[in-house]
mmCIF file of C-alpha atoms and ligand atoms in Angstrom:
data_model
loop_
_atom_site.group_PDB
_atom_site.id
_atom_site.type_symbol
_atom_site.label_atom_id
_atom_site.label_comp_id
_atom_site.label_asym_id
_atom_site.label_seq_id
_atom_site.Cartn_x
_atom_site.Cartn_y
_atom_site.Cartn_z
ATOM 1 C CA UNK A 1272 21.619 -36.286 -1.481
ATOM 2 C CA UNK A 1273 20.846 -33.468 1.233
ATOM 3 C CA UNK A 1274 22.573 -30.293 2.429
ATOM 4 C CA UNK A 1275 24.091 -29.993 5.565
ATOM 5 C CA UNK A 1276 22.007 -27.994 8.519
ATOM 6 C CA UNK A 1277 24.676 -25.566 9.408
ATOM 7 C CA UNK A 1278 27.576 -23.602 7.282
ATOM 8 C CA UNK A 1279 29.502 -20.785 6.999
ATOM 9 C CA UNK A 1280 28.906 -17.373 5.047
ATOM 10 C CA UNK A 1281 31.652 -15.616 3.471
ATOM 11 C CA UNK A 1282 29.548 -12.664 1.785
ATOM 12 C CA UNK A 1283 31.324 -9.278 1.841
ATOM 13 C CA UNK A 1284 34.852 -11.305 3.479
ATOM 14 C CA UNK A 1285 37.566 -10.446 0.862
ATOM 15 C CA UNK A 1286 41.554 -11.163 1.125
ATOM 16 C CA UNK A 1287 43.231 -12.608 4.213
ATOM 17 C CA UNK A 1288 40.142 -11.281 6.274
ATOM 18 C CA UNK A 1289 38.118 -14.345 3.875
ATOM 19 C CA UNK A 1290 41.071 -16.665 4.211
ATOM 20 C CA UNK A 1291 41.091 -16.312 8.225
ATOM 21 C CA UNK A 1292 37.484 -16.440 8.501
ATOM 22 C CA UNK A 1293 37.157 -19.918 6.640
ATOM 23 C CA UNK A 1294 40.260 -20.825 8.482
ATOM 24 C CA UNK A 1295 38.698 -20.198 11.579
ATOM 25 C CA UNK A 1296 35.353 -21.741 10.718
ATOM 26 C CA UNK A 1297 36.930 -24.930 9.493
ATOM 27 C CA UNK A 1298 39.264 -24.999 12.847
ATOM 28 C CA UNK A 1299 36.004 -24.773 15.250
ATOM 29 C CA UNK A 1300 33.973 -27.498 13.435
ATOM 30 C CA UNK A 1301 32.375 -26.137 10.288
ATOM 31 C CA UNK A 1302 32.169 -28.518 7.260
ATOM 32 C CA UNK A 1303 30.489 -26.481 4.623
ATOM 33 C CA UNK A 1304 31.197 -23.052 3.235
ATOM 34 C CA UNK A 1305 29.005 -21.068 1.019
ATOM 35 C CA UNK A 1306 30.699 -18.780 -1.475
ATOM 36 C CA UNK A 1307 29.737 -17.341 -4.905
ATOM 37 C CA UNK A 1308 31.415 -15.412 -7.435
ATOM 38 C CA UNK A 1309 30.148 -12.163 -6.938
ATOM 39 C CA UNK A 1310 31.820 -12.352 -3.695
ATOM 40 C CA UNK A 1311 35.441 -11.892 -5.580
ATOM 41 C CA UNK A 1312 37.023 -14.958 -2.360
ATOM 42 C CA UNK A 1313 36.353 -18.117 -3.797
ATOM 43 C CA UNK A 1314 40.257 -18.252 -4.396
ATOM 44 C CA UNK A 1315 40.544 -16.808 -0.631
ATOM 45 C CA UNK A 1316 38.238 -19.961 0.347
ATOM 46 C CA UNK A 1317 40.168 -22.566 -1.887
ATOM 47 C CA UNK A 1318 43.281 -21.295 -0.114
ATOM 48 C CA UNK A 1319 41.990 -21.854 3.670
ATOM 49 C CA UNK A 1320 40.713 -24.822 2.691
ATOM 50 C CA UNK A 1321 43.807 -26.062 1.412
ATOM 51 C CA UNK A 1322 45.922 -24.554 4.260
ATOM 52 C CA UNK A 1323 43.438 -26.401 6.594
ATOM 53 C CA UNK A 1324 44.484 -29.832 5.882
ATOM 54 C CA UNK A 1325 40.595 -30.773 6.058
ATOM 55 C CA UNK A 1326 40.024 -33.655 3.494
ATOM 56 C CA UNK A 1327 38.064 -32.537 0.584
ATOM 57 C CA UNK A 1328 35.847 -35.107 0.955
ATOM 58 C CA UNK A 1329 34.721 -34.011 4.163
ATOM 59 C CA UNK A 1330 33.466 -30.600 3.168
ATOM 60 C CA UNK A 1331 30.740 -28.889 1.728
ATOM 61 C CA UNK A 1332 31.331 -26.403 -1.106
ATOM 62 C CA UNK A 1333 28.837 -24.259 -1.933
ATOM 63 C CA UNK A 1334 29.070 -21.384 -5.317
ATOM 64 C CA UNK A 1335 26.333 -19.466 -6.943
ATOM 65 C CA UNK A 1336 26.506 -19.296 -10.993
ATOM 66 C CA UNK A 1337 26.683 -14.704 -11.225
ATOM 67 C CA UNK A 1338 24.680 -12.734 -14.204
ATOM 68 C CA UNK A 1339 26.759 -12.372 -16.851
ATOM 69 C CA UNK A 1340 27.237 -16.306 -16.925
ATOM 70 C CA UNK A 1341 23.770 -17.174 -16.985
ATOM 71 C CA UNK A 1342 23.566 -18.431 -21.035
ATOM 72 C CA UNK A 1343 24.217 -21.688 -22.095
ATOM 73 C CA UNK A 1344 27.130 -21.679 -23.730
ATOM 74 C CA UNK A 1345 28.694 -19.456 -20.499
ATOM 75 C CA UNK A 1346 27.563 -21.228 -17.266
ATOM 76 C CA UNK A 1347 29.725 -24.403 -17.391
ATOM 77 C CA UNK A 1348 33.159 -22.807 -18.557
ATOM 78 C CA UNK A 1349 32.490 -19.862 -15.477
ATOM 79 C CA UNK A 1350 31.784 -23.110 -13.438
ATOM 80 C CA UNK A 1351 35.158 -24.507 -14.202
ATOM 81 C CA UNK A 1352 37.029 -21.047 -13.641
ATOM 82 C CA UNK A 1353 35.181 -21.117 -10.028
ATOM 83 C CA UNK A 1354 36.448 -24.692 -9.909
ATOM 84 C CA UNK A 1355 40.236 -23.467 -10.049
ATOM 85 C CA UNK A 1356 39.941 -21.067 -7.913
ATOM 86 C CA UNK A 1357 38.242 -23.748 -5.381
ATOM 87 C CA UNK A 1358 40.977 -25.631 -6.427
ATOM 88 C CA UNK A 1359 38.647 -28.642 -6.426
ATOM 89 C CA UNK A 1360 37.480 -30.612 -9.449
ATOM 90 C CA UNK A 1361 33.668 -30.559 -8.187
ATOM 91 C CA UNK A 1362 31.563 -28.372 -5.966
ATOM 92 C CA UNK A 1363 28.802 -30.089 -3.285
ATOM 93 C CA UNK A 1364 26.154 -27.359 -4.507
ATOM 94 C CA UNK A 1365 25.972 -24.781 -6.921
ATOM 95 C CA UNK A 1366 23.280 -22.153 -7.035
ATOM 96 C CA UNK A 1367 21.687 -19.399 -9.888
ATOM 97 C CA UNK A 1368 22.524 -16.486 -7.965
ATOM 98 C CA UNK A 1369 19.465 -14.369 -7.959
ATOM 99 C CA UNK A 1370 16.509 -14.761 -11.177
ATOM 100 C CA UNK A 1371 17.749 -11.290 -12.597
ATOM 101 C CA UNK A 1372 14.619 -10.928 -14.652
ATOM 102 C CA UNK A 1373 15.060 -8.721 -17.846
ATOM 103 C CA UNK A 1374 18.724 -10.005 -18.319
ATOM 104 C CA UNK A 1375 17.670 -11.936 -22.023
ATOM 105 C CA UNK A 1376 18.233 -15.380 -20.344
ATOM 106 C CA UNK A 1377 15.312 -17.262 -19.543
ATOM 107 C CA UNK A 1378 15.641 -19.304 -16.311
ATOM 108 C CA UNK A 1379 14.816 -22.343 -18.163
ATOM 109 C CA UNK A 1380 18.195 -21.814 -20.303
ATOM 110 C CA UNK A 1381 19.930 -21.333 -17.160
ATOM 111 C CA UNK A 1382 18.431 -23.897 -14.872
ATOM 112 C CA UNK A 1383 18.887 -26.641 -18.250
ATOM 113 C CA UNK A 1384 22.729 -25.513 -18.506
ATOM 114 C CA UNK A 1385 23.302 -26.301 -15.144
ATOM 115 C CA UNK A 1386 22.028 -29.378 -14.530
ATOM 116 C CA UNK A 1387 23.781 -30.004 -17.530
ATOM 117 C CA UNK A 1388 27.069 -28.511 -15.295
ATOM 118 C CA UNK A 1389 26.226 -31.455 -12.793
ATOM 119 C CA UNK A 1390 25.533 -34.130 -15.551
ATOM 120 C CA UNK A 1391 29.161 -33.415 -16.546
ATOM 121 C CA UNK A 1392 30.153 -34.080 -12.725
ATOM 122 C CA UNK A 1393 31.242 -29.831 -12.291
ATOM 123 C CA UNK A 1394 28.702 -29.579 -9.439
ATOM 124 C CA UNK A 1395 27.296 -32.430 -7.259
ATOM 125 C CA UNK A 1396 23.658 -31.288 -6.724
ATOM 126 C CA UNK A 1397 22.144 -28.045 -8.043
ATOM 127 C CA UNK A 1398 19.929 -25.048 -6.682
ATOM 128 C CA UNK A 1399 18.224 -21.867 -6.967
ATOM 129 C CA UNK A 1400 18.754 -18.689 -4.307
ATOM 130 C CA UNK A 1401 16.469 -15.750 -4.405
ATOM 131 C CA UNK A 1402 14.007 -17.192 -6.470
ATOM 132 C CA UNK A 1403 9.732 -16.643 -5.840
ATOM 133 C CA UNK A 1404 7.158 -19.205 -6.450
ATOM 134 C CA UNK A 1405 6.616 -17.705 -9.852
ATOM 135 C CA UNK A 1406 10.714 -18.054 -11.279
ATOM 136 C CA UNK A 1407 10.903 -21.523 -8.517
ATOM 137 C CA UNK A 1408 7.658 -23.034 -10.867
ATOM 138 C CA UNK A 1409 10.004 -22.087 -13.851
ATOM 139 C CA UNK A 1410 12.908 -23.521 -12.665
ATOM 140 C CA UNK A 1411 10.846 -27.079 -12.159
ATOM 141 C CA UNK A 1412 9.770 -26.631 -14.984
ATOM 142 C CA UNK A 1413 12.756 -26.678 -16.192
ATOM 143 C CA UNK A 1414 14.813 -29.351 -14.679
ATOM 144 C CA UNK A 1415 12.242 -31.156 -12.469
ATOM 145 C CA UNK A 1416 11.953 -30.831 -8.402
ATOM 146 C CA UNK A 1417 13.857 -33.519 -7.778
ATOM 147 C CA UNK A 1418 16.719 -31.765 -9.027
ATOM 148 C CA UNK A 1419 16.372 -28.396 -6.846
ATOM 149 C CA UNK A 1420 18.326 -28.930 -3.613
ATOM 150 C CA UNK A 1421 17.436 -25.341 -2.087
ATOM 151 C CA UNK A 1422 16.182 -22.273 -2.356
ATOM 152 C CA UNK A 1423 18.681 -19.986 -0.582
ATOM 153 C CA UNK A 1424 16.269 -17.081 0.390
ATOM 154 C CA UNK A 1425 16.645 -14.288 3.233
ATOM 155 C CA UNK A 1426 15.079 -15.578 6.533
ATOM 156 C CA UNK A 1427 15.542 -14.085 9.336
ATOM 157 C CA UNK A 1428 12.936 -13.790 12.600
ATOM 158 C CA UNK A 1429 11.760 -9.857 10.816
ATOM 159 C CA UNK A 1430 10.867 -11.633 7.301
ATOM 160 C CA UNK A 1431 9.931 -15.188 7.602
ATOM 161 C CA UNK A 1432 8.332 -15.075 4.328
ATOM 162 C CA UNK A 1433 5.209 -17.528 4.585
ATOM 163 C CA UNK A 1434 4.176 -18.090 1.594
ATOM 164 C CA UNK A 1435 7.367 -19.040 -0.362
ATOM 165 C CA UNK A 1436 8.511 -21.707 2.502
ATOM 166 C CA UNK A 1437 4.877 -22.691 2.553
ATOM 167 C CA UNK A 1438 5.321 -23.117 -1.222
ATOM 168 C CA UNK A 1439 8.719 -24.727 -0.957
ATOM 169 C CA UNK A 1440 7.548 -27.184 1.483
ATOM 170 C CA UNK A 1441 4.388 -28.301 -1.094
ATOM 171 C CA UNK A 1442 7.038 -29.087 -3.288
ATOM 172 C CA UNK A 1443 10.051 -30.776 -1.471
ATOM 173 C CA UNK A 1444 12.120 -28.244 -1.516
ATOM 174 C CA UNK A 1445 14.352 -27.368 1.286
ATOM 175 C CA UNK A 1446 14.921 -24.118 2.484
ATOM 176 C CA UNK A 1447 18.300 -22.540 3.021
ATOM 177 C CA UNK A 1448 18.072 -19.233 5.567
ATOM 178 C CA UNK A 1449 20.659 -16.569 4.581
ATOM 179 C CA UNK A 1450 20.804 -13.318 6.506
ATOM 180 C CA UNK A 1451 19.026 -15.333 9.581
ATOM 181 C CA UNK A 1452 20.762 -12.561 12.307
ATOM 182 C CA UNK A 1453 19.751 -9.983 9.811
ATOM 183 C CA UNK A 1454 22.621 -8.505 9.390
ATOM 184 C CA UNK A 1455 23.064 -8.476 13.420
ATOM 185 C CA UNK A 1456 19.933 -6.643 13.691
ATOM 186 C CA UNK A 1457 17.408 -9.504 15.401
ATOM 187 C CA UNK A 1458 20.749 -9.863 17.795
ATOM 188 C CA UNK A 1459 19.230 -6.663 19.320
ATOM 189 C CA UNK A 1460 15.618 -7.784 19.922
ATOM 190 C CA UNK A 1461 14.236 -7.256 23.179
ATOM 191 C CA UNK A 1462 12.313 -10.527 22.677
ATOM 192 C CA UNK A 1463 15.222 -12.721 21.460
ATOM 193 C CA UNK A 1464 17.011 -11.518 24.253
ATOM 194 C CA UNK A 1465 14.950 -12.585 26.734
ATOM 195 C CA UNK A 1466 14.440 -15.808 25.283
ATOM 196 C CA UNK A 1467 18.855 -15.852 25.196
ATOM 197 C CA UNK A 1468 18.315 -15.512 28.891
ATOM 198 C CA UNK A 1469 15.861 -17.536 29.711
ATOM 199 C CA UNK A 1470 17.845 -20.323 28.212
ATOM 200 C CA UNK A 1471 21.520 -19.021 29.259
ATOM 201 C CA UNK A 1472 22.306 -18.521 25.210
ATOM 202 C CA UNK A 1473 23.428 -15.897 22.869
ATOM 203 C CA UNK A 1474 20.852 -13.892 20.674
ATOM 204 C CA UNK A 1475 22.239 -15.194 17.753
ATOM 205 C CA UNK A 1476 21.888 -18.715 18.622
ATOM 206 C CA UNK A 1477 18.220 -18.294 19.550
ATOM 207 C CA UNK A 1478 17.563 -16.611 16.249
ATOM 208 C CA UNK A 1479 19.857 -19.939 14.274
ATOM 209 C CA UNK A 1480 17.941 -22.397 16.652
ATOM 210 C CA UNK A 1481 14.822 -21.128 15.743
ATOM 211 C CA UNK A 1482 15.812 -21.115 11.876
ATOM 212 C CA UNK A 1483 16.935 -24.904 12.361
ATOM 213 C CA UNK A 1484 13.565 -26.201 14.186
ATOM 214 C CA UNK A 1485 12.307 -24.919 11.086
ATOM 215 C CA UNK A 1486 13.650 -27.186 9.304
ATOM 216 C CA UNK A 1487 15.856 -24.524 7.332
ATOM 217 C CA UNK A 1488 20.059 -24.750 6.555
ATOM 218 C CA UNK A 1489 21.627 -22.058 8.031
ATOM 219 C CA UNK A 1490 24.653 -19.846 6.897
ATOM 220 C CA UNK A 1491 25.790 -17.296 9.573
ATOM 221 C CA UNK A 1492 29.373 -15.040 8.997
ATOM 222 C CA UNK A 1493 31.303 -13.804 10.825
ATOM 223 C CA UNK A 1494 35.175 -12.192 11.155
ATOM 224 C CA UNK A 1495 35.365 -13.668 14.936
ATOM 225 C CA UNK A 1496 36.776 -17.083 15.797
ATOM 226 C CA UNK A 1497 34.390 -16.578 19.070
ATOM 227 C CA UNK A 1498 31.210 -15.518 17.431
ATOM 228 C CA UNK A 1499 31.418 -18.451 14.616
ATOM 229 C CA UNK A 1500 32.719 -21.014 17.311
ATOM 230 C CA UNK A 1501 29.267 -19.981 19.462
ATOM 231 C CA UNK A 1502 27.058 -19.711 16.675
ATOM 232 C CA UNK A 1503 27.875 -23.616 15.944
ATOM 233 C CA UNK A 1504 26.300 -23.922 19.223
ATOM 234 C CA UNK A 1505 22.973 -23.493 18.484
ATOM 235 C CA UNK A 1506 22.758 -26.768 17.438
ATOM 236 C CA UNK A 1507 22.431 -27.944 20.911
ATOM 237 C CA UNK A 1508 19.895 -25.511 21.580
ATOM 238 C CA UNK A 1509 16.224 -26.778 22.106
ATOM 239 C CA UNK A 1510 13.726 -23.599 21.916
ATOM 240 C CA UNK A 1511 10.315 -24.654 23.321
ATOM 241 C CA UNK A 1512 6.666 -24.112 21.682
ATOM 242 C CA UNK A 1513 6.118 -21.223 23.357
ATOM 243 C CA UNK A 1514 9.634 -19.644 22.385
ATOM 244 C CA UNK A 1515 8.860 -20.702 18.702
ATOM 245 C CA UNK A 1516 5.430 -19.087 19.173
ATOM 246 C CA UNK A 1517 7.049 -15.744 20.250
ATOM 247 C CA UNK A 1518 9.822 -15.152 17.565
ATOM 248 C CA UNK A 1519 7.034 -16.032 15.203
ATOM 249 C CA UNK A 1520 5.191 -12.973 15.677
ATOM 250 C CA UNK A 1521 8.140 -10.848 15.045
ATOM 251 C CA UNK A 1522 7.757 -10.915 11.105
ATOM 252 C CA UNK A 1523 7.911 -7.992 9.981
ATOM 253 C CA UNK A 1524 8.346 -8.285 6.147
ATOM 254 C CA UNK A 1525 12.117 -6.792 7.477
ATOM 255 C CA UNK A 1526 14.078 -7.198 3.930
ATOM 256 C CA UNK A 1527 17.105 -6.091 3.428
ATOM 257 C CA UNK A 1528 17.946 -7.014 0.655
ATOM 258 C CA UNK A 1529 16.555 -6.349 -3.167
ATOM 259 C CA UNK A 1530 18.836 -5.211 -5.076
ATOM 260 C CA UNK A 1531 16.971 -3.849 -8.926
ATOM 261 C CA UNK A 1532 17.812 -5.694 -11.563
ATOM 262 C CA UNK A 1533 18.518 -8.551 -9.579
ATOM 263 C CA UNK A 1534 15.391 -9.379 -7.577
ATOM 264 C CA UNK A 1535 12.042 -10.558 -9.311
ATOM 265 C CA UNK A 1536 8.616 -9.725 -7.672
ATOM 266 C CA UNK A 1537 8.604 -11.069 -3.991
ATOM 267 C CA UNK A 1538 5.674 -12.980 -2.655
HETATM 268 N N1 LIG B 2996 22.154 -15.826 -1.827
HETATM 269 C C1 LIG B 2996 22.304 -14.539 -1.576
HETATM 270 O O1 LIG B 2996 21.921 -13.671 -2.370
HETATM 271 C C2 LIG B 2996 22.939 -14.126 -0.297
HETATM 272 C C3 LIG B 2996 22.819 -12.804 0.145
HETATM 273 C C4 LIG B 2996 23.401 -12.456 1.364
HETATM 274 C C5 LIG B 2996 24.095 -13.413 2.096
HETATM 275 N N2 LIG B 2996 24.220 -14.684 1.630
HETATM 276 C C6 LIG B 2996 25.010 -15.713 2.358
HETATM 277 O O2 LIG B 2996 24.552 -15.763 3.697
HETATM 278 C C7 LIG B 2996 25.639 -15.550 4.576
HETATM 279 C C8 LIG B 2996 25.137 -14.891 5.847
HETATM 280 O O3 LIG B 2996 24.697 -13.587 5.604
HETATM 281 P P1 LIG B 2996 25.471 -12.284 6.123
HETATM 282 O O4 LIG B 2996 26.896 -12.628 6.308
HETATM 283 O O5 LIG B 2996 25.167 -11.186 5.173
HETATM 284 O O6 LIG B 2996 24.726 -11.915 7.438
HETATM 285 P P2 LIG B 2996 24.451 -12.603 8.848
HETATM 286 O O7 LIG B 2996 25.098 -13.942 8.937
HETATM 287 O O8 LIG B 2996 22.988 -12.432 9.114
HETATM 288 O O9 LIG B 2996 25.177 -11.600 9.815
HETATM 289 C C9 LIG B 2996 26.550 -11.411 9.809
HETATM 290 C C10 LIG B 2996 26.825 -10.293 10.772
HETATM 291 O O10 LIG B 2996 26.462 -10.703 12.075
HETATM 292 C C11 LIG B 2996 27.547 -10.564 12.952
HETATM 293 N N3 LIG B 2996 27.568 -11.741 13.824
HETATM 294 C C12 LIG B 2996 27.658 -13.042 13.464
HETATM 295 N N4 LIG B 2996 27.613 -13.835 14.541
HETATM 296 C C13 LIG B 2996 27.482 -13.018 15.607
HETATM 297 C C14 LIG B 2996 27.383 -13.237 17.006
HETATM 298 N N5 LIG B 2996 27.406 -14.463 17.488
HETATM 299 N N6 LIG B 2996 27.246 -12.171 17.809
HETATM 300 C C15 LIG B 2996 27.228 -10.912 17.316
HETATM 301 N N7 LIG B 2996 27.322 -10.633 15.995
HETATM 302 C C16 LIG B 2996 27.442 -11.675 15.157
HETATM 303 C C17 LIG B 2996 28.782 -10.491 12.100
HETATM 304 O O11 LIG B 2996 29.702 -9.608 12.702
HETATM 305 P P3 LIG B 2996 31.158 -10.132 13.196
HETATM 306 O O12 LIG B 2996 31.936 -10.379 11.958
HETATM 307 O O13 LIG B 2996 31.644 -8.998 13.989
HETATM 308 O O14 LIG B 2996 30.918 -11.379 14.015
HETATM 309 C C18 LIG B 2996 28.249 -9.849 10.818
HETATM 310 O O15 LIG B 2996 28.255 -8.444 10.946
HETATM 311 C C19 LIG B 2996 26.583 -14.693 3.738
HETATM 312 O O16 LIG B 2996 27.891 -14.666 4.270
HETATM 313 C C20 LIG B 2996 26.480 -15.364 2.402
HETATM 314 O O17 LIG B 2996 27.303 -16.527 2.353
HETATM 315 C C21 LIG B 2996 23.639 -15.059 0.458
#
């Protein structure tokens, strides 16, 4: 089992604005969607998905478990209301949204209920997103490496967070870049947009190129049919040494987002 290189995002994309952004991505090539119940459009998704025709079997579904869920007795039944509003009977990958420390769950209750969720064929591999060494060594703890298919973490070219991938990569985990335009904001870089010109490409598929020589999944959104058609694109991108060597030295520890209560200490 593995997760697929390159999705689509559908964070803040609510009503037909979600259903014609997963329409789109699905119509220029995109096989996995991420979603999660905060986001209030996993019924938008299940709709484009069904209007698309695709064949269920040859996507990706991807929903993170929210707070209020995170108890044992709560995190499977929430699964199967995110199911209907898939409608599918399983998702590909389903993640703990963010370690929410102080909430009265312990991540080993969590992280046991939903592999648990996946034992009972609700999710087909399981996950963590937003989680630090500390709450990842807990959540191994807990179900075992093996089990963790990502850590879905902000990446982007201005916070490239070195120790937790350097961590993550000890361990076997793979890494799964959200935010990797930073909210548009790396599009703007004088350096990324040289390299863009240098190898006749957009900003934003230098910044996902460099993400995926990494080694890391990638997630991009966007409302355009254009921009998510061209973002694809960065597949066939090939930064050199020297290019990967530049954007490096753009970290900046640029986060954007922590929200309190949600977020545990970062590394
Ligand atoms: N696990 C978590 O806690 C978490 C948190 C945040 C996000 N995520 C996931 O990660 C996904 C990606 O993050 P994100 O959507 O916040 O940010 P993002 O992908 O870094 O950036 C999206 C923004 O970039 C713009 N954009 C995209 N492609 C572009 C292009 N080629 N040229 C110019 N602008 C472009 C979009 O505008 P246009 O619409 O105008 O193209 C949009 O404003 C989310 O949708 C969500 O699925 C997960």
């Amino acid at each position: 089992m593995s997760i697929p290189a390159f999705g689509v995002g559908t964070f803040r994309l609510q009503g037909q604005a979600a259903v014609d952004s997963v329409r789109n991505a699905l119509d220029v090539g995109y096989r996995a969607i991420d979603t999660a119940q905060i986001y209030e459009n996993e019924a938008e998704v299940g709709q484009a998905i069904a209007e698309s025709g695709v064949p269920r079997g040859d996507l990706f579904v991807t929903t993170k478990i929210w707070v209020p869920h995170y108890a044992r007795d709560k995190l499977a039944p929430s699964l199967k209301d995110s199911l209907a509003r898939l409608r599918t009977d399983y998702v590909d990958l389903t993640l703990i949204h963010w370690p929410a420390p102080g909430n009265g769950v312990p991540v080993e209750e969590t992280m046991t209920a939903l592999a648990e969720a996946k034992a009972q064929g609700l999710t087909r591999q399981i996950g963590i997103s937003n989680f630090p060494i500390a709450e990842t060594r807990a959540a191994i703890a807990a179900v075992g490496r093996d089990q963790i298919a990502t850590n879905q973490i902000e990446l982007s070219p201005y916070l490239q967070n070195a120790a937790l991938t350097a961590f993550l990569k000890e361990q076997g985990i793979p890494v799964t870049s959200y935010m990797t335009l930073a909210y548009g904001k790396v599009l703007k870089d004088p350096v990324i947009g040289r390299i863009a010109q240098r190898h006749d490409a957009t900003p934003a598929q230098v910044a996902l190129a460099w993400a995926l020589q990494l080694g890391y999944a990638v997630i991009p959104s966007s409302t355009r049919r254009e921009n998510l058609a061209s973002n694809l694109l960065a597949r066939q991108l090939r930064l050199t040494e020297s290019d990967m060597a530049e954007i490096a030295t753009l970290e900046r520890n640029g986060r954007e987002v922590s929200p309190e209560g949600l977020a545990a200490a970062w590394d």
